[in-house]
Amino acid sequence: IVTGTGTGTASVSYTVAGCSVTKPVTVIAAPPGITPGSSTVCAGATTTLTNATSGGTWTSSNTSVATVVAGTGVVSGVAAGIVTITYTTGTCFVTATVTVNPLPSAITPSTGVGLCVGATAVLADATPGGTWSSGSPAIATVGSSGTVTGISSGTATISYTVSGCAATKTVTVLTTPTAISPSSPV
């Protein structure tokens, strides 16, 4: 068993009864460790891994969980699971583990949601354990149970996030009409 301790070429000999055979062995530098963009990625999303040694090739241990573009290190999450991404230069390689988290179920109702200022609508998601948030709380807020309240006219993106992965729904808040006139009896 030959173990490389530094870069360069060494002669390895095998001797029996005074006779020997010699073999040159070249030790090349291993690439430095992989620098992760993120060690987790959502299904359908990407993260970029990098390595300071150029010219290597990226591979995935399981392309049904995550794929990687051979020349760029861009990892695309395919399905929930854990995958080993390998960066190889020559005969040397380094690895990184990437966890792919699943997306939550689609938010219901499946149709667009519209409500007036001051009105509420209830959204739901079948995936347990998530948190609700509004991308524009000045337009619409959302409570911990998925109840959306219209604050001012416009559109807001409501997100339901589980393990860093989110399902989203666009909510349109409409201005409440002014009072009908005349206000006196006819």
N, CA and C of each residue as an Amber inpcrd file, in Angstrom:
protein
   558
   0.8660000  -1.1780000   0.0000000   0.0000000   0.0000000   0.0000000
   0.9030000   1.2280000   0.0000000   0.7130000   2.0830000  -0.9760000
   1.5090000   3.2950000  -1.1050000   0.6500000   4.4810000  -0.6830000
   1.1930000   5.3070000   0.1790000   0.4920000   6.4950000   0.6390000
   1.2800000   7.7240000   0.2280000   0.6300000   8.6310000  -0.4770000
   1.2860000   9.8760000  -0.8700000   1.4200000  10.8030000   0.3120000
   2.6430000  11.3110000   0.5410000   2.8750000  12.2360000   1.6550000
   3.2350000  13.6370000   1.1700000   3.5450000  13.7650000  -0.0910000
   3.8770000  15.0480000  -0.6870000   3.8620000  14.8900000  -2.1960000
   3.8360000  15.9960000  -2.9290000   3.8020000  15.8940000  -4.3830000
   5.1780000  15.5930000  -4.9370000   5.2180000  14.8950000  -6.0740000
   6.4730000  14.5500000  -6.7320000   6.4690000  13.0990000  -7.1680000
   7.6480000  12.5980000  -7.5650000   7.7790000  11.2110000  -8.0220000
   8.7260000  10.4780000  -7.0910000   8.3310000   9.2720000  -6.7100000
   9.1480000   8.4290000  -5.8370000   9.2790000   7.0510000  -6.4750000
  10.3700000   6.3470000  -6.1710000  10.5560000   4.9770000  -6.6480000
  10.1850000   4.0390000  -5.5240000   9.3000000   3.1140000  -5.8190000
   8.8720000   2.1190000  -4.8420000   9.4710000   0.7800000  -5.2860000
  10.1730000   0.1220000  -4.3660000  10.8410000  -1.1340000  -4.7050000
  10.2620000  -2.2900000  -3.9140000  10.2650000  -3.4840000  -4.5390000
   9.8740000  -4.7260000  -3.8890000  11.0670000  -5.6650000  -4.0110000
  11.5850000  -6.1520000  -2.8640000  12.8120000  -6.9530000  -2.8710000
  12.5460000  -8.3220000  -2.2770000  13.0510000  -9.3850000  -2.9850000
  12.9940000 -10.7640000  -2.5020000  14.3730000 -11.3770000  -2.7600000
  15.0230000 -11.9080000  -1.7250000  16.3160000 -12.5980000  -1.8220000
  17.3400000 -11.7780000  -2.5980000  17.4050000 -10.4840000  -2.3170000
  18.3970000  -9.6270000  -2.9380000  18.0370000  -9.1190000  -4.3150000
  16.9550000  -9.6010000  -4.8930000  16.5180000  -9.1220000  -6.2070000
  15.3440000  -8.1730000  -6.0080000  15.3000000  -7.1180000  -6.7850000
  14.2230000  -6.1420000  -6.5980000  13.6520000  -5.6700000  -7.9240000
  12.4300000  -5.2020000  -7.8060000  11.7260000  -4.6000000  -8.9220000
  11.3240000  -3.2000000  -8.4470000  11.4850000  -2.2200000  -9.3110000
  11.1950000  -0.8320000  -8.9390000  10.1020000  -0.2720000  -9.8390000
   9.2510000   0.5210000  -9.2340000   8.1490000   1.1520000  -9.9630000
   8.1130000   2.6230000  -9.5750000   8.1320000   3.5520000 -10.5420000
   7.9920000   4.9610000 -10.1810000   6.5210000   5.2840000  -9.8650000
   6.3190000   6.0530000  -8.8260000   4.9710000   6.4710000  -8.4330000
   4.9670000   7.9930000  -8.3710000   3.9990000   8.6030000  -9.0780000
   3.8690000  10.0610000  -9.0730000   2.7240000  10.4470000  -8.1400000
   3.0090000  11.3130000  -7.2060000   1.9910000  11.8050000  -6.2680000
   1.6240000  13.2210000  -6.7060000   0.3420000  13.4190000  -6.9780000
  -0.1300000  14.7400000  -7.3760000  -0.9310000  15.3500000  -6.2350000
  -1.0450000  16.6470000  -6.2620000  -1.7600000  17.3560000  -5.1920000
  -3.2580000  17.0960000  -5.3010000  -3.8590000  16.7730000  -4.1930000
  -5.3140000  16.6090000  -4.1500000  -5.9590000  17.9840000  -4.2030000
  -7.1480000  18.0830000  -4.8060000  -7.8190000  19.3840000  -4.8060000
  -8.2010000  19.7590000  -3.3830000  -8.2450000  21.0500000  -3.0860000
  -8.6820000  21.4530000  -1.7480000 -10.1480000  21.0880000  -1.5510000
 -10.6210000  21.2420000  -0.3520000 -12.0100000  20.8970000  -0.0630000
 -12.9970000  21.6940000  -0.8890000 -14.2010000  21.1580000  -1.0140000
 -15.2770000  21.8130000  -1.7500000 -15.8600000  22.9110000  -0.8750000
 -16.0690000  24.0730000  -1.4710000 -16.7160000  25.1740000  -0.7610000
 -18.1900000  25.1720000  -1.1340000 -19.0660000  24.9130000  -0.1630000
 -20.4840000  24.8390000  -0.5180000 -21.1280000  26.2020000  -0.6270000
 -22.0360000  26.3310000  -1.6200000 -22.9320000  27.4730000  -1.6310000
 -23.8910000  27.2650000  -0.4780000 -24.3650000  26.0470000  -0.3490000
 -25.2130000  25.6140000   0.7550000 -25.1790000  24.1020000   0.7790000
 -25.1940000  23.5100000   1.9660000 -25.1900000  22.0510000   2.0550000
 -26.6090000  21.4980000   1.9600000 -27.6030000  22.3830000   1.8560000
 -28.9790000  21.9380000   1.6250000 -29.5530000  22.7270000   0.4480000
 -30.4760000  22.0870000  -0.2480000 -31.1410000  22.7230000  -1.3810000
 -32.5560000  22.1550000  -1.4420000 -33.4820000  22.9460000  -1.9040000
 -34.8610000  22.4800000  -2.0670000 -35.0030000  21.7570000  -3.4040000
 -35.9180000  20.8260000  -3.4610000 -36.2330000  20.1790000  -4.7380000
 -36.6730000  21.2740000  -5.7050000 -36.0990000  21.2700000  -6.9040000
 -36.4340000  22.2720000  -7.8960000 -35.5790000  23.5290000  -7.8290000
 -34.6940000  23.6260000  -6.8320000 -33.8250000  24.7980000  -6.6930000
 -32.3670000  24.3900000  -6.9280000 -31.4680000  25.3730000  -6.9240000
 -30.0490000  25.0900000  -7.1620000 -29.1750000  25.7170000  -6.0860000
 -27.9720000  25.1660000  -5.9420000 -26.9070000  25.7500000  -5.1340000
 -25.6170000  25.5100000  -5.8960000 -24.6230000  26.3720000  -5.7050000
 -23.3720000  26.2360000  -6.4420000 -22.2410000  25.8620000  -5.5000000
 -21.5500000  24.7630000  -5.8250000 -20.3620000  24.3340000  -5.0960000
 -19.1410000  24.8110000  -5.8740000 -18.0530000  25.1240000  -5.1690000
 -16.8420000  25.5710000  -5.8450000 -15.6270000  24.8380000  -5.3010000
 -14.5420000  24.8660000  -6.0900000 -13.2730000  24.3090000  -5.6780000
 -12.1830000  25.1910000  -6.2530000 -11.1390000  25.4690000  -5.4500000
 -10.0690000  26.3740000  -5.8770000  -9.2120000  25.7910000  -6.9930000
  -9.2180000  24.4600000  -7.1600000  -8.4520000  23.8280000  -8.2330000
  -9.3240000  23.7710000  -9.4760000  -8.8660000  24.3910000 -10.5590000
  -9.6670000  24.4170000 -11.7810000  -9.4340000  23.1690000 -12.6220000
 -10.3370000  22.9540000 -13.5770000 -10.1730000  21.8660000 -14.5370000
 -10.7120000  20.5270000 -14.1060000 -11.3600000  20.4570000 -12.9580000
 -11.9040000  19.1890000 -12.4800000 -13.2960000  18.9170000 -13.0140000
 -13.8260000  17.7590000 -12.6340000 -15.1540000  17.3330000 -13.0680000
 -16.0250000  17.0650000 -11.8520000 -17.2690000  17.5510000 -11.9100000
 -18.2500000  17.3540000 -10.8340000 -19.1540000  16.1790000 -11.1870000
 -19.4640000  15.3320000 -10.2070000 -20.4010000  14.2250000 -10.4120000
 -21.2960000  14.0750000  -9.1810000 -22.4630000  13.4640000  -9.3950000
 -23.4280000  13.2000000  -8.3290000 -23.5130000  11.7000000  -8.1030000
 -23.6150000  11.3040000  -6.8340000 -23.7290000   9.8730000  -6.5230000
 -25.1200000   9.3330000  -6.8260000 -26.1190000  10.2190000  -6.9600000
 -27.4860000   9.7610000  -7.2200000 -28.2430000  10.8800000  -7.9460000
 -28.3280000  10.7660000  -9.2750000 -28.9590000  11.8290000 -10.0690000
 -30.4720000  11.8710000  -9.9000000 -31.0720000  10.8770000  -9.2480000
 -32.5100000  10.9700000  -8.9800000 -32.7780000  11.8380000  -7.7420000
 -31.7310000  12.1600000  -6.9640000 -31.8490000  13.0600000  -5.8150000
 -31.3540000  14.4560000  -6.1900000 -30.1700000  14.5270000  -6.8390000
 -29.6210000  15.8180000  -7.2720000 -28.6880000  15.6010000  -8.4520000
 -28.7120000  16.5410000  -9.3690000 -27.7880000  16.5110000 -10.4990000
 -26.7780000  17.6290000 -10.3070000 -25.6400000  17.5250000 -11.0020000
 -24.6270000  18.5770000 -10.9490000 -24.0700000  18.7610000 -12.3520000
 -23.9100000  20.0100000 -12.7610000 -23.3370000  20.3100000 -14.0690000
 -21.8340000  20.0630000 -13.9670000 -21.3190000  19.1640000 -14.8030000
 -19.9390000  18.6730000 -14.6960000 -18.8950000  19.7800000 -14.6450000
 -19.0600000  20.8470000 -15.4120000 -18.0360000  21.8810000 -15.4740000
 -18.2600000  23.0760000 -14.5740000 -19.4130000  23.1430000 -13.8760000
 -19.7230000  24.3620000 -13.1150000 -19.9500000  24.1570000 -11.6270000
 -20.3230000  22.9830000 -11.1900000 -20.6220000  22.7590000  -9.7800000
 -22.0100000  23.2030000  -9.3690000 -22.8840000  23.5220000 -10.3350000
 -24.2540000  23.9150000 -10.0110000 -25.0620000  22.6460000  -9.7360000
 -25.5250000  22.5190000  -8.4910000 -26.2810000  21.3510000  -8.0560000
 -27.7690000  21.6870000  -8.0990000 -28.5640000  20.8300000  -8.7510000
 -30.0170000  21.0080000  -8.8320000 -30.7010000  19.9200000  -8.0220000
 -31.5200000  20.3290000  -7.0480000 -32.2840000  19.3670000  -6.2650000
 -33.3870000  18.7620000  -7.1110000 -33.5000000  17.4300000  -7.0890000
 -34.5160000  16.7270000  -7.8710000 -35.6060000  16.1820000  -6.9550000
 -35.2100000  15.4370000  -5.9160000 -36.1680000  14.8240000  -4.9890000
 -35.5220000  14.7470000  -3.6070000 -36.3270000  14.5910000  -2.5840000
 -35.8260000  14.5490000  -1.2090000 -34.8300000  13.4140000  -1.0240000
 -33.7410000  13.7140000  -0.3040000 -32.7250000  12.7120000  -0.0120000
 -31.3720000  13.3550000   0.2360000 -30.3550000  12.5060000   0.3790000
 -28.9810000  12.9600000   0.6070000 -28.1240000  12.4100000  -0.5090000
 -27.2470000  13.2590000  -1.0480000 -26.4170000  12.8690000  -2.1850000
 -24.9790000  13.3110000  -1.9190000 -24.0320000  12.5500000  -2.4580000
 -22.6180000  12.9150000  -2.3760000 -22.2010000  13.5160000  -3.7110000
 -21.6800000  14.7370000  -3.6580000 -21.1660000  15.4060000  -4.8540000
 -19.6400000  15.2850000  -4.8130000 -19.0550000  14.8280000  -5.9170000
 -17.6120000  14.5870000  -5.9920000 -16.9730000  15.5150000  -7.0200000
 -15.8180000  16.0750000  -6.6360000 -15.0240000  16.8920000  -7.5580000
 -13.7120000  16.1560000  -7.7880000 -13.4260000  15.8160000  -9.0560000
 -12.2590000  15.0030000  -9.3920000 -11.3060000  15.7650000 -10.3030000
 -10.0140000  15.7450000  -9.9400000  -8.9570000  16.2460000 -10.8200000
  -7.9460000  15.1210000 -10.9500000  -7.7220000  14.6650000 -12.1850000
  -6.8330000  13.5180000 -12.3910000  -7.4050000  12.3010000 -11.6900000
  -6.6260000  11.7350000 -10.7620000  -7.1100000  10.5800000  -9.9930000
  -7.4670000  10.9610000  -8.5650000  -7.3770000  12.2390000  -8.2320000
  -7.6840000  12.6930000  -6.8760000  -9.0810000  13.3040000  -6.8410000
  -9.7230000  13.2010000  -5.6890000 -11.0800000  13.7300000  -5.5700000
 -11.3730000  14.1630000  -4.1440000 -12.3630000  15.0300000  -4.0090000
 -12.9250000  15.4340000  -2.7190000 -14.4400000  15.3640000  -2.8510000
 -15.1250000  15.2470000  -1.7120000 -16.5800000  15.1030000  -1.7430000
 -17.2540000  16.0920000  -0.7900000 -18.5230000  16.3240000  -1.0540000
 -19.3820000  17.1190000  -0.1740000 -20.7540000  16.4590000  -0.1560000
 -21.3960000  16.5010000   0.9880000 -22.7400000  15.9420000   1.1240000
 -23.7580000  17.0620000   0.9940000 -24.7780000  16.8340000   0.1610000
 -25.8430000  17.8130000  -0.0380000 -27.1750000  17.1460000   0.3030000
 -27.9720000  17.7960000   1.1320000 -29.3000000  17.3080000   1.4890000
 -30.3320000  18.0460000   0.6440000 -31.2100000  17.2840000   0.0030000
 -32.2940000  17.8750000  -0.7890000 -33.5830000  17.7530000   0.0260000
 -34.1770000  18.8960000   0.3450000 -35.4420000  18.9270000   1.0920000
 -36.6110000  19.0220000   0.1160000 -37.7240000  18.3540000   0.4380000
 -38.8880000  18.4180000  -0.4620000 -39.6160000  19.7480000  -0.3170000
 -40.3410000  20.1100000  -1.3690000 -41.2080000  21.2860000  -1.2950000
 -42.4760000  20.9160000  -0.5420000 -43.0850000  21.8740000   0.1650000
 -44.3900000  21.6010000   0.7730000 -45.4340000  21.3850000  -0.3320000
 -46.5690000  20.8520000   0.0500000 -47.6810000  20.6900000  -0.8930000
 -48.1040000  22.0650000  -1.4020000 -48.8770000  22.0700000  -2.4870000
 -49.4020000  23.3330000  -3.0130000 -50.3810000  23.9340000  -2.0150000
 -50.3590000  25.2490000  -1.9040000 -51.2820000  25.9570000  -1.0170000
 -52.6760000  25.9070000  -1.6280000 -53.6790000  25.6670000  -0.7770000
 -55.0650000  25.6690000  -1.2370000 -55.7580000  26.9050000  -0.6870000
 -56.7390000  27.4830000  -1.3770000 -57.3440000  26.9650000  -2.6000000
 -56.3870000  27.1040000  -3.7850000 -56.6210000  26.2800000  -4.8090000
 -55.7330000  26.2660000  -5.9620000 -55.9520000  27.4650000  -6.8790000
 -57.0960000  28.1100000  -6.7740000 -57.3780000  29.2850000  -7.6060000
 -56.7630000  30.5270000  -6.9640000 -56.7410000  31.6200000  -7.7030000
 -56.2300000  32.8770000  -7.1730000 -57.0750000  33.3500000  -6.0020000
 -56.4580000  34.1060000  -5.1150000 -57.1670000  34.5990000  -3.9330000
 -57.2660000  36.1170000  -4.0350000 -58.5100000  36.6080000  -3.9380000
 -58.7590000  38.0400000  -3.9390000 -59.6360000  38.3920000  -2.7630000
 -59.3480000  39.4930000  -2.1000000 -60.1660000  39.9320000  -0.9830000
 -60.0950000  41.4400000  -0.8730000 -61.0490000  42.0050000  -0.1590000
 -61.0990000  43.4510000   0.0250000 -60.2790000  43.8510000   1.2460000
 -59.9310000  45.1330000   1.2850000 -59.2410000  45.6710000   2.4630000
 -60.0980000  45.3830000   3.6910000 -59.5040000  44.8240000   4.7230000
 -60.2160000  44.4990000   5.9600000 -60.8440000  43.1180000   5.9700000
 -60.9440000  42.4620000   4.8140000 -61.5330000  41.1210000   4.7520000
 -60.4610000  40.0630000   4.9980000 -60.9040000  38.8300000   5.2380000
 -59.9730000  37.7270000   5.4720000 -60.2640000  36.5710000   4.5310000
 -59.2470000  35.7530000   4.3200000 -59.3660000  34.5060000   3.5590000
 -58.4830000  33.4900000   4.2650000 -58.8610000  32.2200000   4.1710000
 -58.0950000  31.1690000   4.8460000 -57.3690000  30.3270000   3.7980000
 -56.0390000  30.2340000   3.9630000 -55.2110000  29.3750000   3.1210000
 -54.8160000  28.1550000   3.9280000 -54.4970000  27.0610000   3.2320000
 -54.1000000  25.8310000   3.9210000 -53.0160000  25.1250000   3.1290000
 -52.2460000  24.2830000   3.8120000 -51.2390000  23.4410000   3.1790000
 -51.2530000  22.0980000   3.8880000 -51.2300000  21.0090000   3.1110000
 -51.3250000  19.6630000   3.6780000 -50.0410000  19.2030000   4.3570000
 -48.9250000  19.8800000   4.1110000 -47.6550000  19.4920000   4.7360000
 -47.6100000  20.0680000   6.1500000 -47.4330000  19.2280000   7.1690000
 -47.4360000  19.7400000   8.5420000 -46.1150000  20.4130000   8.9200000
 -46.1760000  21.2390000   9.9710000 -44.9780000  21.7880000  10.5880000
 -44.3910000  23.0190000   9.9520000 -45.0970000  23.6680000   9.0440000
 -44.5550000  24.8400000   8.3690000 -44.9460000  26.1400000   9.0310000
 -44.3880000  27.2280000   8.4940000 -44.7160000  28.5590000   8.9920000
 -45.1950000  29.4280000   7.8280000 -46.1360000  30.2940000   8.1210000
 -46.7060000  31.2170000   7.1300000 -45.9960000  32.5590000   7.2170000
 -45.8500000  33.2260000   6.0730000 -45.2840000  34.5760000   6.0560000
 -45.8140000  35.3310000   4.8440000 -45.7900000  36.6580000   4.9410000
 -46.2200000  37.5190000   3.8450000 -45.0200000  38.2860000   3.3200000
 -44.8780000  38.3270000   2.0020000 -43.8110000  39.1010000   1.3900000
 -44.0880000  40.5910000   1.4090000 -45.3450000  40.9740000   1.6280000
 -45.7340000  42.3920000   1.6790000 -46.7540000  42.5910000   2.7900000
 -46.2970000  42.6080000   4.0490000 -47.2530000  42.7390000   5.1590000
 -48.0090000  44.0660000   5.1780000 -47.5510000  45.0730000   4.4360000
 -48.3000000  46.3240000   4.3540000 -49.5260000  46.1580000   3.4580000
 -49.5600000  45.0950000   2.6490000 -50.7020000  44.8190000   1.7670000
 -51.5800000  43.7210000   2.3540000 -50.9400000  42.6260000   2.8170000
 -51.6990000  41.5250000   3.4150000 -50.8410000  40.8450000   4.4730000
 -51.4560000  40.5480000   5.6000000 -50.7780000  39.8090000   6.6650000
 -51.3170000  38.3950000   6.6820000 -50.5580000  37.4760000   7.2960000
 -51.0230000  36.1010000   7.4220000 -50.6870000  35.6110000   8.8220000
 -51.6660000  34.9540000   9.4590000 -51.4750000  34.4210000  10.7990000
 -50.8770000  33.0300000  10.7690000 -50.5800000  32.5020000  11.9420000
 -49.9350000  31.1930000  12.0570000 -50.8170000  30.0460000  11.5700000
 -52.1270000  30.2880000  11.4450000 -53.0310000  29.2360000  10.9610000
 -53.3760000  29.4030000   9.4790000 -52.7900000  30.4070000   8.8030000
 -53.0410000  30.6050000   7.3780000 -54.1330000  31.6040000   7.0590000
 -54.6210000  32.3460000   8.0550000 -55.6530000  33.3460000   7.8080000
 -55.0040000  34.6310000   7.2950000 -55.3980000  35.0400000   6.0780000
 -54.8450000  36.2230000   5.4280000 -55.8170000  37.3780000   5.6300000
 -55.2720000  38.5630000   5.9720000 -56.0860000  39.7620000   6.1530000
 -55.6020000  40.8400000   5.1900000 -56.5520000  41.4140000   4.4260000
 -56.2160000  42.5000000   3.5080000 -55.9790000  43.7820000   4.2660000
 -54.8310000  44.4400000   4.0320000 -54.4780000  45.6760000   4.7250000
 -54.6380000  46.8810000   3.8070000 -54.0950000  46.7930000   2.5920000
 -54.2250000  47.8750000   1.6110000 -54.2130000  47.2500000   0.2190000
 -54.6490000  48.0130000  -0.7880000 -54.7680000  47.4430000  -2.1300000
 -53.3920000  47.1190000  -2.7210000 -53.3510000  46.0320000  -3.4970000
 -52.1210000  45.5790000  -4.1350000 -52.0480000  44.0610000  -4.1350000
 -50.8760000  43.5300000  -4.4350000 -50.6830000  42.0720000  -4.4060000
 -49.5850000  41.7280000  -3.4220000 -49.7490000  40.5940000  -2.7660000
 -48.7600000  40.0950000  -1.8060000 -48.5360000  38.6230000  -2.0610000
 -47.2950000  38.1790000  -1.8820000 -46.9710000  36.7590000  -1.9910000
 -46.9750000  36.1670000  -0.6000000 -47.8320000  35.1770000  -0.3940000
 -47.9170000  34.4690000   0.8860000 -47.1350000  33.1700000   0.7380000
 -46.2530000  32.8870000   1.7070000 -45.4010000  31.6950000   1.6550000
 -45.6960000  30.7660000   2.8220000 -45.5980000  29.4570000   2.5350000
 -45.6760000  28.4380000   3.5760000 -44.3600000  27.6780000   3.4940000
 -43.5330000  27.7590000   4.5620000 -42.1610000  27.2510000   4.5270000
 -41.9800000  26.0730000   5.4760000 -41.3870000  24.9950000   4.9490000
 -41.0350000  23.8110000   5.7260000 -39.5920000  23.4550000   5.3790000
 -38.7190000  23.3480000   6.3900000 -37.2950000  22.9890000   6.2000000
 -36.6130000  23.8700000   5.1600000 -36.9310000  25.1450000   5.1480000
 -36.2980000  26.0810000   4.2380000 -36.8720000  26.1020000   2.8330000
 -37.8630000  25.2590000   2.5500000 -38.4730000  25.2050000   1.2240000
 -39.8980000  25.7390000   1.3090000 -40.3010000  26.5220000   0.2930000
 -41.5790000  27.2170000   0.3930000 -42.4940000  26.9730000  -0.7960000
 -43.7890000  26.8990000  -0.4800000 -44.8510000  26.9690000  -1.4890000
 -45.4100000  28.3800000  -1.3750000 -45.8110000  28.9730000  -2.5000000
 -46.2930000  30.3500000  -2.4580000 -47.6650000  30.4980000  -3.1200000
 -48.3410000  31.5580000  -2.7490000 -49.6440000  31.9040000  -3.3200000
 -49.7230000  33.4210000  -3.4030000 -50.1780000  33.9370000  -4.5630000
 -50.3560000  35.3770000  -4.7240000 -51.7630000  35.7620000  -4.2820000
 -51.8330000  36.7880000  -3.4490000 -53.1090000  37.2910000  -2.9390000
 -53.2800000  38.7220000  -3.4520000 -54.4560000  39.0150000  -4.0110000
 -54.7690000  40.3570000  -4.4860000 -55.7350000  41.0050000  -3.5090000
 -55.3670000  42.1830000  -3.0210000 -56.2330000  42.9250000  -2.0990000
 -56.8180000  44.0910000  -2.8820000 -58.1550000  44.1750000  -2.8700000
 -58.8790000  45.2030000  -3.6160000 -59.3550000  46.3090000  -2.6780000
 -59.4210000  47.5250000  -3.2010000 -59.9240000  48.6480000  -2.4170000
 -61.4220000  48.4990000  -2.2230000 -61.8760000  48.7010000  -1.0080000
 -63.3070000  48.6420000  -0.7190000 -63.9700000  49.8570000  -1.3550000
 -65.1150000  49.6770000  -2.0550000 -65.7700000  50.8240000  -2.6870000
 -66.2210000  51.8500000  -1.6410000 -66.3250000  53.0870000  -2.0790000
 -66.8160000  54.1390000  -1.1810000 -68.3210000  53.9600000  -0.9760000
 -68.8660000  54.7200000  -0.0420000 -70.3050000  54.6160000   0.2620000
 -71.1400000  55.0050000  -0.9570000 -72.3030000  54.3770000  -1.0840000
 -73.2070000  54.6880000  -2.1860000 -73.9180000  56.0030000  -1.9000000
 -74.0550000  56.8560000  -2.9230000 -74.7380000  58.1260000  -2.6980000
 -75.9790000  58.2000000  -3.5930000 -76.9970000  58.9340000  -3.3200000
 -77.0230000  59.8410000  -2.1700000 -77.2740000  59.0580000  -0.8830000
 -76.8410000  59.6410000   0.2160000 -77.0270000  58.9830000   1.5060000
 -78.4080000  59.2120000   2.1000000 -79.1670000  60.1550000   1.5140000
 -80.5230000  60.4320000   2.0210000 -81.5340000  59.5500000   1.3050000
 -82.6880000  59.3110000   1.9170000 -83.7100000  58.4810000   1.2880000
 -84.1940000  59.0780000  -0.0290000 -84.5810000  58.2240000  -0.9640000
 -85.1340000  58.6780000  -2.2430000 -86.6170000  58.4600000  -2.2160000
